[in-house]
């Protein structure tokens, strides 16, 4: 999965997976253009076409979307919603689109009986994907893998069922496995694979009730995300009720040991509490979304950036141009980002979060927005719900967030 769209660690945390110096003015919404005809880009895989007779799924409860470009995307559709209770044989689906999300084709692996809300999708590119289906105990699961856009699948059992899964290439993967949380503590385990997910090796765990527990990544604090830049260098984010602490832990040895990475705060911000989310990288350029909780109850959001592969982070929550309301964040590249909570103000940046501008979108998704996903400065999607019916709505914009069109279900 593109780390710019990587979801946070657990479904019960809110999804906020998330060099100009002057503030850009909000501009009128341009007329929507048709979706582009994509041409192959050197070094970027070309999507393998799906058979013409593949079944299209019309009534959906999408719980996760991951678009790779203007036309090609992946999704999970869940069976554990109200819709499944009122419609016969609703197992949930793994889906692909080749037309920007208007049509979703069923590429569910044969023999996969149910796709739940807790299932996890890790997309490396338009053709390469892993789907983690947890067992009932959430300590084990089955990992499905396709290298041909969902035409064929392999599967194998894995020693984890919930958490975050990241692949850096078709062979190298890291898992942050949930091993149980309670009373402000959260046990996790780090596992690595070098064969595409067939076999896994545990490199760290912090459960003191088990032999070999480490404490460099503390048991205290709820972990909400993980990003690795290389097989050896990675970050885990989370939160605990400590004033002035940004819960950002760094490893340089593949997860075997961890240290709290300093993130600078301006004067007067020591009494706030913070929640960072998993860093987003475009090469060596990094984006670190950060929620700020003031003592008076105000909540805001700022983006820290890195130009050296995450070795250092800079940002200024005291600069009003960098501060926006909390919302789901999506970055299309190191400079182009978006944030929205579904309300009347939609925020965008063209300088990596140094300044944000706002516009008024064409619809209000307050209290129903699930996530946003952008692939460039103009084209993005907003997923809402699920509603009481169990269905979800998918909207598309082609003008950077001003005008939105409902594409699922089709009007």
GROMACS .gro file of C-alpha atoms in nm:
model
  411
    1UNK     CA    1   0.000   0.000   0.000
    2UNK     CA    2   0.120   0.347  -0.078
    3UNK     CA    3   0.221   0.478   0.268
    4UNK     CA    4   0.048   0.804   0.184
    5UNK     CA    5  -0.277   0.614   0.228
    6UNK     CA    6  -0.176   0.371   0.497
    7UNK     CA    7  -0.455   0.324   0.750
    8UNK     CA    8  -0.397   0.351   1.122
    9UNK     CA    9  -0.336   0.042   1.328
   10UNK     CA   10  -0.680  -0.048   1.463
   11UNK     CA   11  -1.034   0.006   1.341
   12UNK     CA   12  -1.150   0.154   1.671
   13UNK     CA   13  -0.913   0.451   1.629
   14UNK     CA   14  -1.039   0.724   1.399
   15UNK     CA   15  -0.905   0.711   1.044
   16UNK     CA   16  -0.689   1.019   1.013
   17UNK     CA   17  -0.462   0.731   0.821
   18UNK     CA   18  -0.318   1.081   0.693
   19UNK     CA   19   0.865   2.544  -0.094
   20UNK     CA   20   0.610   2.821  -0.111
   21UNK     CA   21   0.595   3.063   0.177
   22UNK     CA   22   0.278   3.256   0.099
   23UNK     CA   23  -0.069   3.118   0.164
   24UNK     CA   24  -0.232   3.003  -0.159
   25UNK     CA   25  -0.573   3.162  -0.226
   26UNK     CA   26  -0.880   2.943  -0.261
   27UNK     CA   27  -0.982   2.927  -0.626
   28UNK     CA   28  -1.319   2.870  -0.793
   29UNK     CA   29  -1.389   2.512  -0.889
   30UNK     CA   30  -1.292   2.443  -1.252
   31UNK     CA   31  -1.517   2.240  -1.478
   32UNK     CA   32  -1.465   1.868  -1.431
   33UNK     CA   33  -1.259   1.705  -1.702
   34UNK     CA   34  -1.301   1.345  -1.815
   35UNK     CA   35  -1.073   1.088  -1.659
   36UNK     CA   36  -0.741   1.075  -1.844
   37UNK     CA   37  -0.633   0.795  -2.071
   38UNK     CA   38  -0.328   0.659  -1.893
   39UNK     CA   39  -0.009   0.581  -2.082
   40UNK     CA   40   0.263   0.353  -1.942
   41UNK     CA   41   0.523   0.527  -1.726
   42UNK     CA   42   0.878   0.385  -1.726
   43UNK     CA   43   0.939   0.192  -1.403
   44UNK     CA   44   0.569   0.191  -1.304
   45UNK     CA   45   0.380  -0.138  -1.350
   46UNK     CA   46   0.097  -0.139  -1.604
   47UNK     CA   47  -0.231  -0.278  -1.472
   48UNK     CA   48  -0.305  -0.631  -1.593
   49UNK     CA   49  -0.650  -0.619  -1.761
   50UNK     CA   50  -0.927  -0.820  -1.601
   51UNK     CA   51  -1.143  -1.061  -1.805
   52UNK     CA   52  -1.450  -0.906  -1.963
   53UNK     CA   53  -1.679  -1.165  -1.803
   54UNK     CA   54  -1.567  -1.095  -1.445
   55UNK     CA   55  -1.862  -1.023  -1.214
   56UNK     CA   56  -1.933  -0.663  -1.117
   57UNK     CA   57  -2.063  -0.607  -0.764
   58UNK     CA   58  -2.342  -0.348  -0.753
   59UNK     CA   59  -2.438  -0.314  -0.386
   60UNK     CA   60  -2.135  -0.249  -0.173
   61UNK     CA   61  -2.024  -0.191   0.181
   62UNK     CA   62  -1.676  -0.062   0.103
   63UNK     CA   63  -1.457  -0.038   0.411
   64UNK     CA   64  -1.121   0.040   0.249
   65UNK     CA   65  -1.015   0.193  -0.083
   66UNK     CA   66  -0.666   0.229  -0.229
   67UNK     CA   67  -0.630   0.398  -0.570
   68UNK     CA   68  -0.301   0.374  -0.754
   69UNK     CA   69  -0.386   0.619  -1.032
   70UNK     CA   70  -0.688   0.789  -1.188
   71UNK     CA   71  -0.834   0.460  -1.317
   72UNK     CA   72  -0.698   0.171  -1.113
   73UNK     CA   73  -0.780   0.093  -0.753
   74UNK     CA   74  -0.838  -0.181  -0.497
   75UNK     CA   75  -1.103  -0.213  -0.228
   76UNK     CA   76  -1.240  -0.432   0.049
   77UNK     CA   77  -1.616  -0.475   0.082
   78UNK     CA   78  -1.726  -0.615   0.416
   79UNK     CA   79  -1.993  -0.869   0.505
   80UNK     CA   80  -2.034  -0.770   0.872
   81UNK     CA   81  -2.284  -0.487   0.820
   82UNK     CA   82  -2.660  -0.454   0.826
   83UNK     CA   83  -2.666  -0.517   0.452
   84UNK     CA   84  -2.529  -0.868   0.503
   85UNK     CA   85  -2.815  -0.945   0.741
   86UNK     CA   86  -3.083  -0.863   0.483
   87UNK     CA   87  -2.928  -1.010   0.168
   88UNK     CA   88  -2.856  -1.376   0.106
   89UNK     CA   89  -2.496  -1.495   0.069
   90UNK     CA   90  -2.308  -1.172   0.129
   91UNK     CA   91  -1.953  -1.288   0.198
   92UNK     CA   92  -1.773  -0.960   0.143
   93UNK     CA   93  -1.533  -0.912  -0.145
   94UNK     CA   94  -1.188  -0.815  -0.264
   95UNK     CA   95  -1.242  -0.579  -0.555
   96UNK     CA   96  -1.062  -0.402  -0.838
   97UNK     CA   97  -1.169  -0.109  -1.050
   98UNK     CA   98  -1.033  -0.010  -1.391
   99UNK     CA   99  -1.256   0.293  -1.449
  100UNK     CA  100  -1.190   0.519  -1.151
  101UNK     CA  101  -1.431   0.347  -0.912
  102UNK     CA  102  -1.759   0.349  -1.105
  103UNK     CA  103  -1.742  -0.028  -1.157
  104UNK     CA  104  -1.598  -0.276  -0.906
  105UNK     CA  105  -1.504  -0.626  -1.024
  106UNK     CA  106  -1.493  -0.928  -0.796
  107UNK     CA  107  -1.139  -1.067  -0.758
  108UNK     CA  108  -1.204  -1.244  -0.427
  109UNK     CA  109  -0.973  -1.547  -0.385
  110UNK     CA  110  -1.148  -1.883  -0.435
  111UNK     CA  111  -1.237  -2.040  -0.104
  112UNK     CA  112  -1.237  -1.715   0.094
  113UNK     CA  113  -1.568  -1.740   0.277
  114UNK     CA  114  -1.588  -1.400   0.450
  115UNK     CA  115  -1.425  -1.059   0.425
  116UNK     CA  116  -1.479  -0.868   0.748
  117UNK     CA  117  -1.440  -0.506   0.850
  118UNK     CA  118  -1.125  -0.613   1.037
  119UNK     CA  119  -0.960  -0.753   0.724
  120UNK     CA  120  -0.653  -0.568   0.599
  121UNK     CA  121  -0.544  -0.484   0.245
  122UNK     CA  122  -0.181  -0.407   0.160
  123UNK     CA  123  -0.135  -0.276  -0.196
  124UNK     CA  124   0.213  -0.252  -0.343
  125UNK     CA  125   0.104  -0.152  -0.695
  126UNK     CA  126  -0.177  -0.203  -0.947
  127UNK     CA  127  -0.101  -0.575  -0.973
  128UNK     CA  128   0.055  -0.677  -0.642
  129UNK     CA  129  -0.156  -0.705  -0.328
  130UNK     CA  130  -0.186  -0.892   0.002
  131UNK     CA  131  -0.508  -0.942   0.200
  132UNK     CA  132  -0.490  -1.038   0.567
  133UNK     CA  133  -0.799  -1.220   0.695
  134UNK     CA  134  -0.790  -1.261   1.075
  135UNK     CA  135  -0.908  -1.565   1.264
  136UNK     CA  136  -1.155  -1.524   1.548
  137UNK     CA  137  -0.878  -1.481   1.808
  138UNK     CA  138  -0.708  -1.204   1.605
  139UNK     CA  139  -0.375  -1.362   1.697
  140UNK     CA  140  -0.350  -1.565   1.377
  141UNK     CA  141  -0.478  -1.522   1.025
  142UNK     CA  142  -0.457  -1.619   0.660
  143UNK     CA  143  -0.256  -1.409   0.415
  144UNK     CA  144  -0.371  -1.405   0.052
  145UNK     CA  145  -0.133  -1.278  -0.214
  146UNK     CA  146  -0.172  -1.191  -0.583
  147UNK     CA  147   0.092  -1.074  -0.829
  148UNK     CA  148  -0.137  -1.050  -1.133
  149UNK     CA  149  -0.407  -0.807  -1.029
  150UNK     CA  150  -0.627  -1.063  -0.856
  151UNK     CA  151  -0.646  -1.314  -1.140
  152UNK     CA  152  -0.473  -1.579  -0.928
  153UNK     CA  153  -0.396  -1.605  -0.555
  154UNK     CA  154  -0.178  -1.796  -0.314
  155UNK     CA  155  -0.251  -1.824   0.058
  156UNK     CA  156  -0.081  -1.933   0.377
  157UNK     CA  157  -0.138  -1.912   0.754
  158UNK     CA  158   0.042  -1.633   0.942
  159UNK     CA  159   0.111  -1.587   1.317
  160UNK     CA  160  -0.086  -1.263   1.344
  161UNK     CA  161  -0.437  -1.145   1.266
  162UNK     CA  162  -0.460  -0.775   1.349
  163UNK     CA  163  -0.228  -0.480   1.315
  164UNK     CA  164  -0.040  -0.315   1.031
  165UNK     CA  165   0.117  -0.490   0.735
  166UNK     CA  166   0.367  -0.321   0.501
  167UNK     CA  167   0.559  -0.453   0.201
  168UNK     CA  168   0.855  -0.259   0.065
  169UNK     CA  169   0.885  -0.479  -0.245
  170UNK     CA  170   0.737  -0.813  -0.360
  171UNK     CA  171   0.953  -1.003  -0.109
  172UNK     CA  172   1.025  -0.779   0.191
  173UNK     CA  173   0.750  -0.720   0.444
  174UNK     CA  174   0.703  -0.608   0.805
  175UNK     CA  175   0.409  -0.668   1.037
  176UNK     CA  176   0.316  -0.479   1.352
  177UNK     CA  177   0.096  -0.737   1.524
  178UNK     CA  178  -0.156  -0.648   1.791
  179UNK     CA  179  -0.100  -0.864   2.099
  180UNK     CA  180  -0.355  -0.703   2.329
  181UNK     CA  181  -0.434  -0.365   2.485
  182UNK     CA  182  -0.583  -0.242   2.810
  183UNK     CA  183  -0.555   0.025   3.079
  184UNK     CA  184  -0.337   0.247   2.861
  185UNK     CA  185  -0.095  -0.032   2.769
  186UNK     CA  186  -0.056  -0.203   2.434
  187UNK     CA  187   0.146  -0.514   2.360
  188UNK     CA  188   0.275  -0.556   2.004
  189UNK     CA  189   0.510  -0.781   1.811
  190UNK     CA  190   0.730  -0.697   1.510
  191UNK     CA  191   0.770  -0.968   1.246
  192UNK     CA  192   0.958  -0.970   0.916
  193UNK     CA  193   0.938  -1.173   0.595
  194UNK     CA  194   1.182  -1.204   0.305
  195UNK     CA  195   0.976  -1.437   0.086
  196UNK     CA  196   0.661  -1.238   0.013
  197UNK     CA  197   0.481  -1.334   0.333
  198UNK     CA  198   0.511  -1.713   0.330
  199UNK     CA  199   0.734  -1.731   0.639
  200UNK     CA  200   0.772  -1.477   0.920
  201UNK     CA  201   1.038  -1.418   1.185
  202UNK     CA  202   0.967  -1.240   1.513
  203UNK     CA  203   1.227  -0.971   1.588
  204UNK     CA  204   1.067  -0.794   1.888
  205UNK     CA  205   0.780  -0.805   2.133
  206UNK     CA  206   0.703  -0.605   2.445
  207UNK     CA  207   0.466  -0.836   2.632
  208UNK     CA  208   0.632  -0.879   2.976
  209UNK     CA  209   0.432  -1.196   3.043
  210UNK     CA  210   0.623  -1.375   2.765
  211UNK     CA  211   0.992  -1.473   2.750
  212UNK     CA  212   1.228  -1.240   2.568
  213UNK     CA  213   1.020  -0.923   2.601
  214UNK     CA  214   1.191  -0.595   2.522
  215UNK     CA  215   1.113  -0.252   2.664
  216UNK     CA  216   1.275  -0.017   2.410
  217UNK     CA  217   0.926   0.022   2.263
  218UNK     CA  218   0.728   0.065   2.584
  219UNK     CA  219   0.424  -0.136   2.676
  220UNK     CA  220   0.253   0.188   2.778
  221UNK     CA  221   0.077   0.385   2.509
  222UNK     CA  222  -0.163   0.285   2.231
  223UNK     CA  223   0.022   0.220   1.905
  224UNK     CA  224  -0.170   0.345   1.602
  225UNK     CA  225   0.061   0.310   1.303
  226UNK     CA  226   0.387   0.190   1.148
  227UNK     CA  227   0.595   0.292   0.848
  228UNK     CA  228   0.927   0.145   0.730
  229UNK     CA  229   1.137   0.338   0.480
  230UNK     CA  230   1.393   0.057   0.437
  231UNK     CA  231   1.413  -0.295   0.583
  232UNK     CA  232   1.615  -0.154   0.873
  233UNK     CA  233   1.467   0.195   0.930
  234UNK     CA  234   1.110   0.238   1.051
  235UNK     CA  235   0.876   0.423   1.286
  236UNK     CA  236   0.589   0.336   1.519
  237UNK     CA  237   0.346   0.605   1.630
  238UNK     CA  238   0.085   0.626   1.901
  239UNK     CA  239  -0.019   0.818   2.208
  240UNK     CA  240  -0.018   0.815   2.587
  241UNK     CA  241  -0.138   1.085   2.830
  242UNK     CA  242   0.197   1.257   2.878
  243UNK     CA  243   0.214   1.634   2.834
  244UNK     CA  244   0.463   1.748   2.573
  245UNK     CA  245   0.543   1.398   2.441
  246UNK     CA  246   0.521   1.306   2.073
  247UNK     CA  247   0.500   0.926   2.065
  248UNK     CA  248   0.731   0.861   1.770
  249UNK     CA  249   0.966   0.563   1.808
  250UNK     CA  250   1.246   0.492   1.559
  251UNK     CA  251   1.433   0.172   1.477
  252UNK     CA  252   1.755   0.140   1.277
  253UNK     CA  253   1.789  -0.237   1.309
  254UNK     CA  254   1.471  -0.371   1.152
  255UNK     CA  255   1.260  -0.342   1.465
  256UNK     CA  256   1.481  -0.528   1.711
  257UNK     CA  257   1.530  -0.212   1.920
  258UNK     CA  258   1.360   0.127   1.940
  259UNK     CA  259   1.420   0.479   2.068
  260UNK     CA  260   1.194   0.782   2.116
  261UNK     CA  261   1.277   1.024   1.835
  262UNK     CA  262   1.278   1.392   1.937
  263UNK     CA  263   1.034   1.617   1.750
  264UNK     CA  264   1.081   1.989   1.824
  265UNK     CA  265   0.796   2.190   1.975
  266UNK     CA  266   0.777   2.570   2.000
  267UNK     CA  267   0.773   2.749   2.334
  268UNK     CA  268   0.442   2.732   2.513
  269UNK     CA  269   0.340   2.391   2.376
  270UNK     CA  270   0.474   2.170   2.658
  271UNK     CA  271   0.133   2.139   2.827
  272UNK     CA  272  -0.042   1.997   2.519
  273UNK     CA  273  -0.081   1.629   2.444
  274UNK     CA  274  -0.011   1.486   2.098
  275UNK     CA  275  -0.095   1.199   1.866
  276UNK     CA  276   0.127   1.148   1.562
  277UNK     CA  277   0.019   0.918   1.280
  278UNK     CA  278   0.236   0.690   1.068
  279UNK     CA  279   0.482   0.890   0.856
  280UNK     CA  280   0.428   0.916   0.480
  281UNK     CA  281   0.733   0.903   0.252
  282UNK     CA  282   0.797   1.001  -0.108
  283UNK     CA  283   1.159   0.897  -0.146
  284UNK     CA  284   1.352   1.083   0.125
  285UNK     CA  285   1.076   1.342   0.170
  286UNK     CA  286   0.862   1.264   0.474
  287UNK     CA  287   0.524   1.382   0.604
  288UNK     CA  288   0.430   1.334   0.971
  289UNK     CA  289   0.065   1.421   1.056
  290UNK     CA  290   0.027   1.536   1.417
  291UNK     CA  291  -0.289   1.589   1.622
  292UNK     CA  292  -0.266   1.848   1.902
  293UNK     CA  293  -0.488   1.834   2.211
  294UNK     CA  294  -0.482   2.160   2.408
  295UNK     CA  295  -0.562   2.165   2.782
  296UNK     CA  296  -0.886   2.353   2.713
  297UNK     CA  297  -1.016   2.077   2.486
  298UNK     CA  298  -0.933   2.232   2.147
  299UNK     CA  299  -0.808   1.986   1.887
  300UNK     CA  300  -0.601   2.086   1.584
  301UNK     CA  301  -0.370   1.928   1.330
  302UNK     CA  302  -0.032   2.015   1.182
  303UNK     CA  303   0.208   1.842   0.945
  304UNK     CA  304   0.578   1.800   1.023
  305UNK     CA  305   0.810   1.735   0.730
  306UNK     CA  306   1.149   1.575   0.671
  307UNK     CA  307   1.391   1.612   0.383
  308UNK     CA  308   1.645   1.359   0.507
  309UNK     CA  309   1.455   1.034   0.522
  310UNK     CA  310   1.307   1.098   0.864
  311UNK     CA  311   1.636   1.166   1.044
  312UNK     CA  312   1.493   1.503   1.151
  313UNK     CA  313   1.145   1.656   1.150
  314UNK     CA  314   1.043   2.022   1.130
  315UNK     CA  315   0.712   2.195   1.181
  316UNK     CA  316   0.563   2.485   1.374
  317UNK     CA  317   0.226   2.448   1.547
  318UNK     CA  318   0.260   2.811   1.655
  319UNK     CA  319   0.238   2.922   1.289
  320UNK     CA  320  -0.133   2.963   1.207
  321UNK     CA  321  -0.065   2.897   0.838
  322UNK     CA  322   0.038   2.539   0.924
  323UNK     CA  323  -0.254   2.457   1.156
  324UNK     CA  324  -0.585   2.313   1.036
  325UNK     CA  325  -0.885   2.143   1.202
  326UNK     CA  326  -0.860   1.765   1.252
  327UNK     CA  327  -0.952   1.565   0.944
  328UNK     CA  328  -0.851   1.271   0.729
  329UNK     CA  329  -0.526   1.342   0.541
  330UNK     CA  330  -0.417   1.224   0.197
  331UNK     CA  331  -0.096   1.328   0.020
  332UNK     CA  332  -0.053   1.267  -0.353
  333UNK     CA  333   0.315   1.365  -0.344
  334UNK     CA  334   0.555   1.536  -0.106
  335UNK     CA  335   0.400   1.880  -0.168
  336UNK     CA  336   0.036   1.812  -0.260
  337UNK     CA  337  -0.190   1.722   0.029
  338UNK     CA  338  -0.555   1.736   0.135
  339UNK     CA  339  -0.747   1.725   0.463
  340UNK     CA  340  -1.120   1.700   0.523
  341UNK     CA  341  -1.351   1.610   0.809
  342UNK     CA  342  -1.651   1.602   0.578
  343UNK     CA  343  -1.771   1.948   0.675
  344UNK     CA  344  -1.805   2.281   0.499
  345UNK     CA  345  -1.430   2.351   0.474
  346UNK     CA  346  -1.196   2.138   0.260
  347UNK     CA  347  -0.822   2.206   0.306
  348UNK     CA  348  -0.537   2.166   0.060
  349UNK     CA  349  -0.165   2.240   0.053
  350UNK     CA  350   0.076   2.275  -0.238
  351UNK     CA  351   0.392   2.318  -0.027
  352UNK     CA  352   0.398   2.013   0.197
  353UNK     CA  353   0.192   2.167   0.476
  354UNK     CA  354   0.384   2.493   0.519
  355UNK     CA  355   0.061   2.668   0.428
  356UNK     CA  356  -0.297   2.547   0.386
  357UNK     CA  357  -0.584   2.698   0.191
  358UNK     CA  358  -0.951   2.608   0.206
  359UNK     CA  359  -1.244   2.582  -0.030
  360UNK     CA  360  -1.613   2.503   0.011
  361UNK     CA  361  -1.693   2.157  -0.129
  362UNK     CA  362  -2.015   2.084  -0.317
  363UNK     CA  363  -2.150   1.847  -0.052
  364UNK     CA  364  -2.151   1.806   0.325
  365UNK     CA  365  -2.035   1.470   0.458
  366UNK     CA  366  -2.025   1.567   0.824
  367UNK     CA  367  -2.057   1.266   1.055
  368UNK     CA  368  -2.037   1.023   0.762
  369UNK     CA  369  -1.690   1.063   0.606
  370UNK     CA  370  -1.475   0.751   0.635
  371UNK     CA  371  -1.163   0.856   0.441
  372UNK     CA  372  -1.028   1.046   0.142
  373UNK     CA  373  -0.777   0.923  -0.117
  374UNK     CA  374  -0.602   1.143  -0.377
  375UNK     CA  375  -0.368   1.039  -0.659
  376UNK     CA  376  -0.280   1.387  -0.790
  377UNK     CA  377  -0.370   1.754  -0.743
  378UNK     CA  378  -0.715   1.707  -0.896
  379UNK     CA  379  -0.841   1.350  -0.874
  380UNK     CA  380  -0.955   1.198  -0.546
  381UNK     CA  381  -1.225   0.994  -0.375
  382UNK     CA  382  -1.426   1.022  -0.053
  383UNK     CA  383  -1.574   0.714   0.114
  384UNK     CA  384  -1.867   0.749   0.355
  385UNK     CA  385  -2.065   0.523   0.584
  386UNK     CA  386  -2.153   0.251   0.641
  387UNK     CA  387  -2.508   0.369   0.708
  388UNK     CA  388  -2.796   0.183   0.875
  389UNK     CA  389  -2.855   0.000   0.549
  390UNK     CA  390  -2.503  -0.140   0.565
  391UNK     CA  391  -2.410   0.030   0.237
  392UNK     CA  392  -2.144   0.291   0.178
  393UNK     CA  393  -2.124   0.580  -0.068
  394UNK     CA  394  -1.821   0.658  -0.283
  395UNK     CA  395  -1.771   1.007  -0.429
  396UNK     CA  396  -1.515   1.134  -0.679
  397UNK     CA  397  -1.365   1.475  -0.742
  398UNK     CA  398  -1.168   1.582  -1.049
  399UNK     CA  399  -1.104   1.942  -0.945
  400UNK     CA  400  -0.913   1.907  -0.621
  401UNK     CA  401  -1.204   1.874  -0.378
  402UNK     CA  402  -1.446   2.147  -0.485
  403UNK     CA  403  -1.697   1.938  -0.684
  404UNK     CA  404  -1.793   1.586  -0.585
  405UNK     CA  405  -1.995   1.328  -0.781
  406UNK     CA  406  -2.150   1.016  -0.632
  407UNK     CA  407  -2.026   0.712  -0.824
  408UNK     CA  408  -2.125   0.426  -0.586
  409UNK     CA  409  -2.410   0.353  -0.577
  410UNK     CA  410  -2.465   0.510  -0.917
  411UNK     CA  411  -2.736   0.776  -0.915
   0.00000   0.00000   0.00000
